[in-house]
Amino acid sequence: MRVGEQSTDPIDQVLGEVPMPAPLTPEDVRLAVRAVVVHTAEEWPTGPLCRNDGASYPCRLHRWGRRVLETHGLNERQIEALIRHGNPFVHVPFPFTANGPAPARPAGYPAQAPRTGGLPARHQAARVVPPGVRPTAPGRPVTPPVTAPRWPRAS
């Protein structure tokens, strides 16, 4: 069965299609990526089935994920690349533009400063963490764990 065809699965006929969200949000796009990656095809002697739920491929969630990603602006080749990548948590930018970076922010939004780990940019190159010092707590030595037994041994 192809992606655009009507399903003959009884569950699909009873429940119908998963409705599309009215305004797409970043959460919808993340869920759609997970849906198309997790609910991908697996070959069986009876034909391709959904790897996750065993329904005929493409299942309801895979079709919904494709519709959301197509509405978001991805084309068929990009969706197939997401599926081949196999990571259900891969980031798709929001808003997505196929031919360049996202448009500039409106004037009311501040620009995000690059993360520097709390140090000014001129000191980032000189930051070296010596052995025995935790990077999360600068200047504190690592204390070795206590190796004494918690109870007396019966030898």
PDB file of C-alpha atoms in Angstrom:
ATOM      1  CA  MET A   1       0.000   0.000   0.000  1.00  0.00           C
ATOM      2  CA  ARG A   2       1.285   3.440  -0.836  1.00  0.00           C
ATOM      3  CA  VAL A   3       1.305   6.428   1.485  1.00  0.00           C
ATOM      4  CA  GLY A   4      -1.657   8.194  -0.175  1.00  0.00           C
ATOM      5  CA  GLU A   5      -3.946   5.153  -0.531  1.00  0.00           C
ATOM      6  CA  GLN A   6      -6.883   4.233   1.696  1.00  0.00           C
ATOM      7  CA  SER A   7      -6.056   1.545   4.248  1.00  0.00           C
ATOM      8  CA  THR A   8      -7.922  -1.763   4.430  1.00  0.00           C
ATOM      9  CA  ASP A   9      -6.928  -2.325   8.057  1.00  0.00           C
ATOM     10  CA  PRO A  10     -10.093  -2.660  10.217  1.00  0.00           C
ATOM     11  CA  ILE A  11      -8.653  -0.366  12.923  1.00  0.00           C
ATOM     12  CA  ASP A  12      -8.028   2.347  10.337  1.00  0.00           C
ATOM     13  CA  GLN A  13     -11.573   2.013   9.030  1.00  0.00           C
ATOM     14  CA  VAL A  14     -13.053   2.320  12.536  1.00  0.00           C
ATOM     15  CA  LEU A  15     -10.821   5.082  13.892  1.00  0.00           C
ATOM     16  CA  GLY A  16     -10.090   6.969  10.693  1.00  0.00           C
ATOM     17  CA  GLU A  17      -7.105   9.243  10.235  1.00  0.00           C
ATOM     18  CA  VAL A  18      -5.354  11.018  13.086  1.00  0.00           C
ATOM     19  CA  PRO A  19      -6.425  14.677  12.849  1.00  0.00           C
ATOM     20  CA  MET A  20      -3.905  17.308  11.870  1.00  0.00           C
ATOM     21  CA  PRO A  21      -3.123  19.985  14.463  1.00  0.00           C
ATOM     22  CA  ALA A  22      -4.543  23.369  13.421  1.00  0.00           C
ATOM     23  CA  PRO A  23      -1.437  25.476  14.106  1.00  0.00           C
ATOM     24  CA  LEU A  24       1.753  23.413  13.896  1.00  0.00           C
ATOM     25  CA  THR A  25       3.944  23.735  16.960  1.00  0.00           C
ATOM     26  CA  PRO A  26       7.533  22.583  17.526  1.00  0.00           C
ATOM     27  CA  GLU A  27       6.141  19.763  19.695  1.00  0.00           C
ATOM     28  CA  ASP A  28       3.987  18.525  16.787  1.00  0.00           C
ATOM     29  CA  VAL A  29       7.047  18.443  14.538  1.00  0.00           C
ATOM     30  CA  ARG A  30       9.083  16.517  17.137  1.00  0.00           C
ATOM     31  CA  LEU A  31       6.274  13.976  17.536  1.00  0.00           C
ATOM     32  CA  ALA A  32       5.922  13.647  13.759  1.00  0.00           C
ATOM     33  CA  VAL A  33       9.641  12.878  13.403  1.00  0.00           C
ATOM     34  CA  ARG A  34       9.306  10.198  16.078  1.00  0.00           C
ATOM     35  CA  ALA A  35       6.204   8.797  14.360  1.00  0.00           C
ATOM     36  CA  VAL A  36       7.823   8.379  10.937  1.00  0.00           C
ATOM     37  CA  VAL A  37      11.056   6.940  12.371  1.00  0.00           C
ATOM     38  CA  VAL A  38       9.521   4.529  14.894  1.00  0.00           C
ATOM     39  CA  HIS A  39       6.615   3.432  12.669  1.00  0.00           C
ATOM     40  CA  THR A  40       8.719   2.534   9.648  1.00  0.00           C
ATOM     41  CA  ALA A  41       8.277  -0.465   7.342  1.00  0.00           C
ATOM     42  CA  GLU A  42       9.535  -3.945   8.081  1.00  0.00           C
ATOM     43  CA  GLU A  43       9.391  -6.636   5.397  1.00  0.00           C
ATOM     44  CA  TRP A  44       7.342  -9.753   6.168  1.00  0.00           C
ATOM     45  CA  PRO A  45       6.242 -12.637   3.919  1.00  0.00           C
ATOM     46  CA  THR A  46       2.770 -11.057   3.784  1.00  0.00           C
ATOM     47  CA  GLY A  47       4.183  -7.671   2.787  1.00  0.00           C
ATOM     48  CA  PRO A  48       5.492  -4.603   4.606  1.00  0.00           C
ATOM     49  CA  LEU A  49       4.208  -4.131   8.154  1.00  0.00           C
ATOM     50  CA  CYS A  50       4.752  -1.360  10.678  1.00  0.00           C
ATOM     51  CA  ARG A  51       7.816  -2.181  12.759  1.00  0.00           C
ATOM     52  CA  ASN A  52       6.185  -0.830  15.929  1.00  0.00           C
ATOM     53  CA  ASP A  53       2.581  -2.046  15.917  1.00  0.00           C
ATOM     54  CA  GLY A  54       2.404  -4.713  13.177  1.00  0.00           C
ATOM     55  CA  ALA A  55      -0.321  -2.909  11.206  1.00  0.00           C
ATOM     56  CA  SER A  56      -0.137  -2.758   7.438  1.00  0.00           C
ATOM     57  CA  TYR A  57       2.427  -0.172   6.388  1.00  0.00           C
ATOM     58  CA  PRO A  58       2.032   2.795   6.481  1.00  0.00           C
ATOM     59  CA  CYS A  59       0.112   2.776   9.767  1.00  0.00           C
ATOM     60  CA  ARG A  60      -2.012   5.642  11.055  1.00  0.00           C
ATOM     61  CA  LEU A  61       0.816   7.326  12.986  1.00  0.00           C
ATOM     62  CA  HIS A  62       3.281   7.075  10.101  1.00  0.00           C
ATOM     63  CA  ARG A  63       0.755   8.674   7.728  1.00  0.00           C
ATOM     64  CA  TRP A  64       0.034  11.416  10.301  1.00  0.00           C
ATOM     65  CA  GLY A  65       3.745  12.089  10.787  1.00  0.00           C
ATOM     66  CA  ARG A  66       4.303  12.379   7.047  1.00  0.00           C
ATOM     67  CA  ARG A  67       1.375  14.804   6.679  1.00  0.00           C
ATOM     68  CA  VAL A  68       2.688  16.971   9.524  1.00  0.00           C
ATOM     69  CA  LEU A  69       6.230  17.027   8.131  1.00  0.00           C
ATOM     70  CA  GLU A  70       4.970  17.823   4.613  1.00  0.00           C
ATOM     71  CA  THR A  71       2.845  20.646   6.033  1.00  0.00           C
ATOM     72  CA  HIS A  72       5.924  21.836   7.915  1.00  0.00           C
ATOM     73  CA  GLY A  73       7.792  22.134   4.613  1.00  0.00           C
ATOM     74  CA  LEU A  74       9.837  18.943   4.233  1.00  0.00           C
ATOM     75  CA  ASN A  75       9.736  17.165   0.905  1.00  0.00           C
ATOM     76  CA  GLU A  76       9.621  13.401   0.301  1.00  0.00           C
ATOM     77  CA  ARG A  77      13.410  13.104  -0.031  1.00  0.00           C
ATOM     78  CA  GLN A  78      14.010  14.862   3.288  1.00  0.00           C
ATOM     79  CA  ILE A  79      11.451  12.685   5.094  1.00  0.00           C
ATOM     80  CA  GLU A  80      13.084   9.547   3.685  1.00  0.00           C
ATOM     81  CA  ALA A  81      16.461  10.846   4.890  1.00  0.00           C
ATOM     82  CA  LEU A  82      15.016  11.243   8.403  1.00  0.00           C
ATOM     83  CA  ILE A  83      13.777   7.652   8.305  1.00  0.00           C
ATOM     84  CA  ARG A  84      17.131   6.334   7.060  1.00  0.00           C
ATOM     85  CA  HIS A  85      18.927   8.326   9.766  1.00  0.00           C
ATOM     86  CA  GLY A  86      16.947   6.289  12.305  1.00  0.00           C
ATOM     87  CA  ASN A  87      17.126   8.738  15.220  1.00  0.00           C
ATOM     88  CA  PRO A  88      13.613   9.562  16.468  1.00  0.00           C
ATOM     89  CA  PHE A  89      14.981  12.538  18.393  1.00  0.00           C
ATOM     90  CA  VAL A  90      16.700  14.301  15.479  1.00  0.00           C
ATOM     91  CA  HIS A  91      16.081  18.059  15.472  1.00  0.00           C
ATOM     92  CA  VAL A  92      14.097  19.653  12.651  1.00  0.00           C
ATOM     93  CA  PRO A  93      14.279  23.453  12.896  1.00  0.00           C
ATOM     94  CA  PHE A  94      11.079  25.372  13.533  1.00  0.00           C
ATOM     95  CA  PRO A  95      10.152  27.209  11.374  1.00  0.00           C
ATOM     96  CA  PHE A  96      11.682  25.056   8.661  1.00  0.00           C
ATOM     97  CA  THR A  97      12.943  26.639   5.468  1.00  0.00           C
ATOM     98  CA  ALA A  98      14.345  24.380   2.792  1.00  0.00           C
ATOM     99  CA  ASN A  99      16.548  26.988   1.129  1.00  0.00           C
ATOM    100  CA  GLY A 100      18.353  28.665   3.998  1.00  0.00           C
ATOM    101  CA  PRO A 101      18.291  29.666   7.642  1.00  0.00           C
ATOM    102  CA  ALA A 102      15.099  30.606   9.417  1.00  0.00           C
ATOM    103  CA  PRO A 103      13.967  34.212   8.987  1.00  0.00           C
ATOM    104  CA  ALA A 104      15.290  36.837  11.382  1.00  0.00           C
ATOM    105  CA  ARG A 105      13.540  37.327  14.713  1.00  0.00           C
ATOM    106  CA  PRO A 106      11.155  40.231  15.135  1.00  0.00           C
ATOM    107  CA  ALA A 107      12.547  43.364  16.763  1.00  0.00           C
ATOM    108  CA  GLY A 108      11.075  42.540  20.194  1.00  0.00           C
ATOM    109  CA  TYR A 109      13.165  39.378  20.694  1.00  0.00           C
ATOM    110  CA  PRO A 110      16.731  39.646  22.022  1.00  0.00           C
ATOM    111  CA  ALA A 111      19.472  37.824  20.170  1.00  0.00           C
ATOM    112  CA  GLN A 112      20.816  34.770  21.968  1.00  0.00           C
ATOM    113  CA  ALA A 113      24.397  35.050  23.131  1.00  0.00           C
ATOM    114  CA  PRO A 114      26.633  32.038  22.478  1.00  0.00           C
ATOM    115  CA  ARG A 115      27.116  29.732  25.445  1.00  0.00           C
ATOM    116  CA  THR A 116      30.563  30.144  26.921  1.00  0.00           C
ATOM    117  CA  GLY A 117      30.306  28.192  30.161  1.00  0.00           C
ATOM    118  CA  GLY A 118      30.282  31.309  32.325  1.00  0.00           C
ATOM    119  CA  LEU A 119      33.576  32.726  31.052  1.00  0.00           C
ATOM    120  CA  PRO A 120      34.042  35.694  28.729  1.00  0.00           C
ATOM    121  CA  ALA A 121      34.790  34.709  25.146  1.00  0.00           C
ATOM    122  CA  ARG A 122      38.400  35.912  25.360  1.00  0.00           C
ATOM    123  CA  HIS A 123      39.067  33.412  28.188  1.00  0.00           C
ATOM    124  CA  GLN A 124      37.424  30.377  26.571  1.00  0.00           C
ATOM    125  CA  ALA A 125      40.522  29.269  24.653  1.00  0.00           C
ATOM    126  CA  ALA A 126      42.636  29.379  27.812  1.00  0.00           C
ATOM    127  CA  ARG A 127      40.236  27.253  29.857  1.00  0.00           C
ATOM    128  CA  VAL A 128      41.992  24.005  30.673  1.00  0.00           C
ATOM    129  CA  VAL A 129      40.631  21.553  33.204  1.00  0.00           C
ATOM    130  CA  PRO A 130      43.533  19.868  35.022  1.00  0.00           C
ATOM    131  CA  PRO A 131      43.162  16.213  35.998  1.00  0.00           C
ATOM    132  CA  GLY A 132      41.495  15.702  39.353  1.00  0.00           C
ATOM    133  CA  VAL A 133      39.275  18.789  39.050  1.00  0.00           C
ATOM    134  CA  ARG A 134      35.587  18.534  38.249  1.00  0.00           C
ATOM    135  CA  PRO A 135      34.603  20.663  35.271  1.00  0.00           C
ATOM    136  CA  THR A 136      31.210  21.424  36.856  1.00  0.00           C
ATOM    137  CA  ALA A 137      32.751  22.777  40.032  1.00  0.00           C
ATOM    138  CA  PRO A 138      35.816  24.804  39.031  1.00  0.00           C
ATOM    139  CA  GLY A 139      38.686  24.643  41.474  1.00  0.00           C
ATOM    140  CA  ARG A 140      37.349  21.811  43.611  1.00  0.00           C
ATOM    141  CA  PRO A 141      39.446  18.663  43.759  1.00  0.00           C
ATOM    142  CA  VAL A 142      37.789  15.324  43.157  1.00  0.00           C
ATOM    143  CA  THR A 143      37.419  13.418  46.390  1.00  0.00           C
ATOM    144  CA  PRO A 144      37.994   9.694  46.101  1.00  0.00           C
ATOM    145  CA  PRO A 145      35.029   7.500  47.024  1.00  0.00           C
ATOM    146  CA  VAL A 146      34.970   5.835  50.419  1.00  0.00           C
ATOM    147  CA  THR A 147      36.096   2.225  50.029  1.00  0.00           C
ATOM    148  CA  ALA A 148      35.555   1.024  53.590  1.00  0.00           C
ATOM    149  CA  PRO A 149      32.852  -1.636  53.980  1.00  0.00           C
ATOM    150  CA  ARG A 150      29.543  -0.557  55.468  1.00  0.00           C
ATOM    151  CA  TRP A 151      29.326  -3.524  57.806  1.00  0.00           C
ATOM    152  CA  PRO A 152      31.936  -5.664  59.519  1.00  0.00           C
ATOM    153  CA  ARG A 153      32.899  -8.773  57.628  1.00  0.00           C
ATOM    154  CA  ALA A 154      32.498 -12.142  59.235  1.00  0.00           C
ATOM    155  CA  SER A 155      35.794 -13.736  58.334  1.00  0.00           C
TER     156      SER A 155
END
